[in-house]
PDB file of C-alpha atoms in Angstrom:
ATOM      1  CA  MET K  13      -3.632  46.633  12.292  1.00  0.00           C
ATOM      2  CA  LEU K  14      -3.500  44.502   9.184  1.00  0.00           C
ATOM      3  CA  ASP K  15      -3.812  45.894   5.706  1.00  0.00           C
ATOM      4  CA  ILE K  16      -5.847  44.289   2.943  1.00  0.00           C
ATOM      5  CA  ARG K  17      -2.919  42.238   1.606  1.00  0.00           C
ATOM      6  CA  ASP K  18      -2.089  40.831   5.047  1.00  0.00           C
ATOM      7  CA  ARG K  19      -5.741  39.843   5.492  1.00  0.00           C
ATOM      8  CA  ARG K  20      -5.776  38.239   2.064  1.00  0.00           C
ATOM      9  CA  ILE K  21      -2.587  36.305   2.837  1.00  0.00           C
ATOM     10  CA  LEU K  22      -4.134  35.029   6.060  1.00  0.00           C
ATOM     11  CA  GLU K  23      -7.392  34.127   4.324  1.00  0.00           C
ATOM     12  CA  GLU K  24      -5.528  32.146   1.670  1.00  0.00           C
ATOM     13  CA  LEU K  25      -3.305  30.386   4.218  1.00  0.00           C
ATOM     14  CA  GLN K  26      -6.351  29.451   6.310  1.00  0.00           C
ATOM     15  CA  GLU K  27      -7.716  27.667   3.256  1.00  0.00           C
ATOM     16  CA  ASP K  28      -4.441  25.975   2.304  1.00  0.00           C
ATOM     17  CA  ALA K  29      -1.238  26.500   4.282  1.00  0.00           C
ATOM     18  CA  THR K  30       0.690  24.428   1.738  1.00  0.00           C
ATOM     19  CA  VAL K  31       0.193  26.909  -1.093  1.00  0.00           C
ATOM     20  CA  ALA K  32       3.473  27.836  -2.733  1.00  0.00           C
ATOM     21  CA  VAL K  33       4.681  31.318  -1.832  1.00  0.00           C
ATOM     22  CA  ALA K  34       4.933  32.148  -5.538  1.00  0.00           C
ATOM     23  CA  ASP K  35       1.275  31.246  -6.076  1.00  0.00           C
ATOM     24  CA  LEU K  36       0.211  33.134  -2.958  1.00  0.00           C
ATOM     25  CA  ALA K  37       2.213  36.168  -4.036  1.00  0.00           C
ATOM     26  CA  ASP K  38       0.494  36.095  -7.423  1.00  0.00           C
ATOM     27  CA  THR K  39      -2.944  35.801  -5.787  1.00  0.00           C
ATOM     28  CA  VAL K  40      -2.402  38.790  -3.486  1.00  0.00           C
ATOM     29  CA  GLY K  41      -0.491  40.909  -5.991  1.00  0.00           C
ATOM     30  CA  LEU K  42       2.961  40.942  -4.415  1.00  0.00           C
ATOM     31  CA  SER K  43       6.431  39.840  -5.397  1.00  0.00           C
ATOM     32  CA  VAL K  44       7.535  36.510  -3.944  1.00  0.00           C
ATOM     33  CA  SER K  45      10.051  38.135  -1.600  1.00  0.00           C
ATOM     34  CA  ALA K  46       7.550  40.754  -0.381  1.00  0.00           C
ATOM     35  CA  CYS K  47       4.957  38.052   0.218  1.00  0.00           C
ATOM     36  CA  TRP K  48       7.451  35.905   2.141  1.00  0.00           C
ATOM     37  CA  ARG K  49       8.451  38.921   4.297  1.00  0.00           C
ATOM     38  CA  ARG K  50       4.779  39.552   5.116  1.00  0.00           C
ATOM     39  CA  ILE K  51       4.211  35.898   6.033  1.00  0.00           C
ATOM     40  CA  LYS K  52       7.276  36.006   8.294  1.00  0.00           C
ATOM     41  CA  ALA K  53       6.074  39.276   9.873  1.00  0.00           C
ATOM     42  CA  LEU K  54       2.620  37.730  10.477  1.00  0.00           C
ATOM     43  CA  GLU K  55       4.312  34.768  12.172  1.00  0.00           C
ATOM     44  CA  ASP K  56       6.558  37.033  14.260  1.00  0.00           C
ATOM     45  CA  ALA K  57       3.547  39.137  15.301  1.00  0.00           C
ATOM     46  CA  GLY K  58       1.689  36.004  16.409  1.00  0.00           C
ATOM     47  CA  PHE K  59      -1.098  36.090  13.818  1.00  0.00           C
ATOM     48  CA  ILE K  60       0.108  32.753  12.448  1.00  0.00           C
ATOM     49  CA  THR K  61       0.678  30.524  15.448  1.00  0.00           C
ATOM     50  CA  ARG K  62       1.318  27.237  13.627  1.00  0.00           C
ATOM     51  CA  ARG K  63       0.622  25.357  10.412  1.00  0.00           C
ATOM     52  CA  VAL K  64      -1.097  22.000  10.659  1.00  0.00           C
ATOM     53  CA  ALA K  65      -2.619  19.282   8.523  1.00  0.00           C
ATOM     54  CA  LEU K  66      -6.336  18.640   8.963  1.00  0.00           C
ATOM     55  CA  ILE K  67      -6.995  14.903   9.092  1.00  0.00           C
ATOM     56  CA  ASP K  68     -10.188  13.240   7.828  1.00  0.00           C
ATOM     57  CA  ARG K  69     -11.900  11.916  10.972  1.00  0.00           C
ATOM     58  CA  ARG K  70     -13.831   9.194   9.166  1.00  0.00           C
ATOM     59  CA  LYS K  71     -10.756   7.777   7.458  1.00  0.00           C
ATOM     60  CA  SER K  72      -8.997   7.911  10.831  1.00  0.00           C
ATOM     61  CA  ASN K  73     -11.856   5.947  12.460  1.00  0.00           C
ATOM     62  CA  VAL K  74     -13.030   8.688  14.812  1.00  0.00           C
ATOM     63  CA  PRO K  75     -16.273   9.724  13.072  1.00  0.00           C
ATOM     64  CA  MET K  76     -18.328  10.338  16.221  1.00  0.00           C
ATOM     65  CA  THR K  77     -18.350  13.753  17.873  1.00  0.00           C
ATOM     66  CA  VAL K  78     -19.462  13.948  21.488  1.00  0.00           C
ATOM     67  CA  PHE K  79     -20.056  17.205  23.333  1.00  0.00           C
ATOM     68  CA  VAL K  80     -19.667  16.916  27.088  1.00  0.00           C
ATOM     69  CA  ALA K  81     -20.988  19.628  29.413  1.00  0.00           C
ATOM     70  CA  ILE K  82     -19.501  19.495  32.897  1.00  0.00           C
ATOM     71  CA  ARG K  83     -20.574  21.112  36.126  1.00  0.00           C
ATOM     72  CA  THR K  84     -18.454  21.053  39.255  1.00  0.00           C
ATOM     73  CA  SER K  85     -18.944  22.313  42.766  1.00  0.00           C
ATOM     74  CA  ARG K  86     -15.207  22.897  43.126  1.00  0.00           C
ATOM     75  CA  HIS K  87     -13.840  26.146  41.772  1.00  0.00           C
ATOM     76  CA  SER K  88     -10.325  26.242  43.166  1.00  0.00           C
ATOM     77  CA  MET K  89      -7.164  26.733  41.142  1.00  0.00           C
ATOM     78  CA  GLU K  90      -5.993  23.348  42.406  1.00  0.00           C
ATOM     79  CA  TRP K  91      -9.069  21.629  40.925  1.00  0.00           C
ATOM     80  CA  LEU K  92      -8.736  23.573  37.664  1.00  0.00           C
ATOM     81  CA  ASP K  93      -5.074  22.588  37.362  1.00  0.00           C
ATOM     82  CA  SER K  94      -6.005  18.935  37.964  1.00  0.00           C
ATOM     83  CA  PHE K  95      -8.756  19.188  35.350  1.00  0.00           C
ATOM     84  CA  ARG K  96      -6.351  20.720  32.832  1.00  0.00           C
ATOM     85  CA  LYS K  97      -3.923  17.857  33.444  1.00  0.00           C
ATOM     86  CA  VAL K  98      -6.623  15.192  33.001  1.00  0.00           C
ATOM     87  CA  ILE K  99      -7.964  16.602  29.743  1.00  0.00           C
ATOM     88  CA  ALA K 100      -4.449  17.163  28.371  1.00  0.00           C
ATOM     89  CA  GLU K 101      -3.763  13.434  28.797  1.00  0.00           C
ATOM     90  CA  ILE K 102      -6.849  12.315  26.859  1.00  0.00           C
ATOM     91  CA  PRO K 103      -6.269  12.639  23.089  1.00  0.00           C
ATOM     92  CA  GLU K 104      -9.959  12.076  22.272  1.00  0.00           C
ATOM     93  CA  ILE K 105     -10.684  15.473  23.870  1.00  0.00           C
ATOM     94  CA  VAL K 106      -9.893  17.857  21.023  1.00  0.00           C
ATOM     95  CA  GLU K 107     -11.406  21.044  22.465  1.00  0.00           C
ATOM     96  CA  ALA K 108     -12.140  22.248  25.986  1.00  0.00           C
ATOM     97  CA  TYR K 109     -13.672  25.497  27.212  1.00  0.00           C
ATOM     98  CA  ARG K 110     -14.382  27.079  30.598  1.00  0.00           C
ATOM     99  CA  LEU K 111     -17.805  28.717  30.449  1.00  0.00           C
ATOM    100  CA  THR K 112     -20.091  31.204  32.097  1.00  0.00           C
ATOM    101  CA  GLY K 113     -23.665  30.144  32.838  1.00  0.00           C
ATOM    102  CA  ASP K 114     -25.141  26.863  34.069  1.00  0.00           C
ATOM    103  CA  MET K 115     -22.318  24.606  32.922  1.00  0.00           C
ATOM    104  CA  ASP K 116     -18.708  25.170  33.922  1.00  0.00           C
ATOM    105  CA  TYR K 117     -16.888  23.387  31.079  1.00  0.00           C
ATOM    106  CA  LEU K 118     -17.632  22.166  27.580  1.00  0.00           C
ATOM    107  CA  LEU K 119     -15.561  19.478  25.888  1.00  0.00           C
ATOM    108  CA  ARG K 120     -15.584  18.231  22.320  1.00  0.00           C
ATOM    109  CA  LEU K 121     -14.418  14.672  21.811  1.00  0.00           C
ATOM    110  CA  VAL K 122     -13.886  12.618  18.678  1.00  0.00           C
ATOM    111  CA  VAL K 123     -14.223   8.858  19.134  1.00  0.00           C
ATOM    112  CA  PRO K 124     -14.891   5.771  17.007  1.00  0.00           C
ATOM    113  CA  ASN K 125     -17.937   4.696  19.036  1.00  0.00           C
ATOM    114  CA  VAL K 126     -19.887   4.941  22.295  1.00  0.00           C
ATOM    115  CA  ASP K 127     -17.738   2.290  23.986  1.00  0.00           C
ATOM    116  CA  VAL K 128     -14.634   4.422  23.580  1.00  0.00           C
ATOM    117  CA  TYR K 129     -16.506   7.490  24.840  1.00  0.00           C
ATOM    118  CA  ASP K 130     -17.603   5.451  27.876  1.00  0.00           C
ATOM    119  CA  ALA K 131     -13.958   4.560  28.581  1.00  0.00           C
ATOM    120  CA  VAL K 132     -12.997   8.253  28.395  1.00  0.00           C
ATOM    121  CA  TYR K 133     -15.912   9.117  30.693  1.00  0.00           C
ATOM    122  CA  LYS K 134     -14.783   6.506  33.233  1.00  0.00           C
ATOM    123  CA  LYS K 135     -11.210   7.757  33.071  1.00  0.00           C
ATOM    124  CA  MET K 136     -12.348  11.304  33.837  1.00  0.00           C
ATOM    125  CA  ILE K 137     -14.661  10.380  36.726  1.00  0.00           C
ATOM    126  CA  SER K 138     -12.017   8.113  38.261  1.00  0.00           C
ATOM    127  CA  ARG K 139      -9.626  11.065  38.529  1.00  0.00           C
ATOM    128  CA  LEU K 140     -11.878  14.017  39.394  1.00  0.00           C
ATOM    129  CA  ASP K 141     -15.155  14.774  41.136  1.00  0.00           C
ATOM    130  CA  PHE K 142     -17.906  16.336  39.040  1.00  0.00           C
ATOM    131  CA  THR K 143     -21.361  17.564  40.058  1.00  0.00           C
ATOM    132  CA  ASP K 144     -22.887  16.780  36.669  1.00  0.00           C
ATOM    133  CA  ILE K 145     -21.765  15.486  33.291  1.00  0.00           C
ATOM    134  CA  THR K 146     -24.104  15.707  30.321  1.00  0.00           C
ATOM    135  CA  SER K 147     -23.152  14.195  26.990  1.00  0.00           C
ATOM    136  CA  SER K 148     -24.618  14.865  23.579  1.00  0.00           C
ATOM    137  CA  ILE K 149     -23.698  12.892  20.486  1.00  0.00           C
ATOM    138  CA  SER K 150     -23.640  14.880  17.267  1.00  0.00           C
ATOM    139  CA  MET K 151     -26.012  13.506  14.646  1.00  0.00           C
ATOM    140  CA  GLU K 152     -24.758  15.689  11.790  1.00  0.00           C
ATOM    141  CA  GLU K 153     -21.972  18.210  11.339  1.00  0.00           C
ATOM    142  CA  LEU K 154     -23.648  21.239   9.761  1.00  0.00           C
ATOM    143  CA  LYS K 155     -20.603  23.493   9.707  1.00  0.00           C
ATOM    144  CA  PHE K 156     -16.978  22.976  10.607  1.00  0.00           C
ATOM    145  CA  THR K 157     -14.146  25.320   9.838  1.00  0.00           C
ATOM    146  CA  THR K 158     -10.794  26.211  11.290  1.00  0.00           C
ATOM    147  CA  SER K 159     -10.869  29.606   9.543  1.00  0.00           C
ATOM    148  CA  ILE K 160     -11.587  32.694  11.608  1.00  0.00           C
ATOM    149  CA  PRO K 161     -13.145  35.912  10.306  1.00  0.00           C
ATOM    150  CA  LEU K 162     -10.490  38.548   9.655  1.00  0.00           C
ATOM    151  CA  LYS K 163     -12.700  41.590   9.122  1.00  0.00           C
ATOM    152  CA  TYR K 164     -12.134  42.686  12.748  1.00  0.00           C
ATOM    153  CA  THR K 165      -8.348  43.072  12.495  1.00  0.00           C
TER     154      THR K 165
END
């Protein structure tokens, strides 16, 4: 279980992982060495899995978000392993989920335009059989965050 300072450290790092340890220590009311030890302990415990840079999609020419819902009639481990391999090899697929309900999988892609999405679509259907693929293009991003709520820890 995390205490209030650990939660605060994680909240601050979720906002800016490049913050200087001295500044973070000041914000959470710890000495620099105590703050660093807590960060290291949070990493060792697996709360912090990695630190990344978030890239502006528009400046990187991938402004379009496409959600792809997939249904398959095949539910074997062999098919799932093949699917995992296919999606791992396509960098435009930035998120993938196996679901309950009517659809089996949901993908989130970032692409520069519909033509590139169509190429990704063709690559997927050339390698695997699907029962149904439904695509939805995002018109507006209403909320996007990489931060998770920490009140449950």
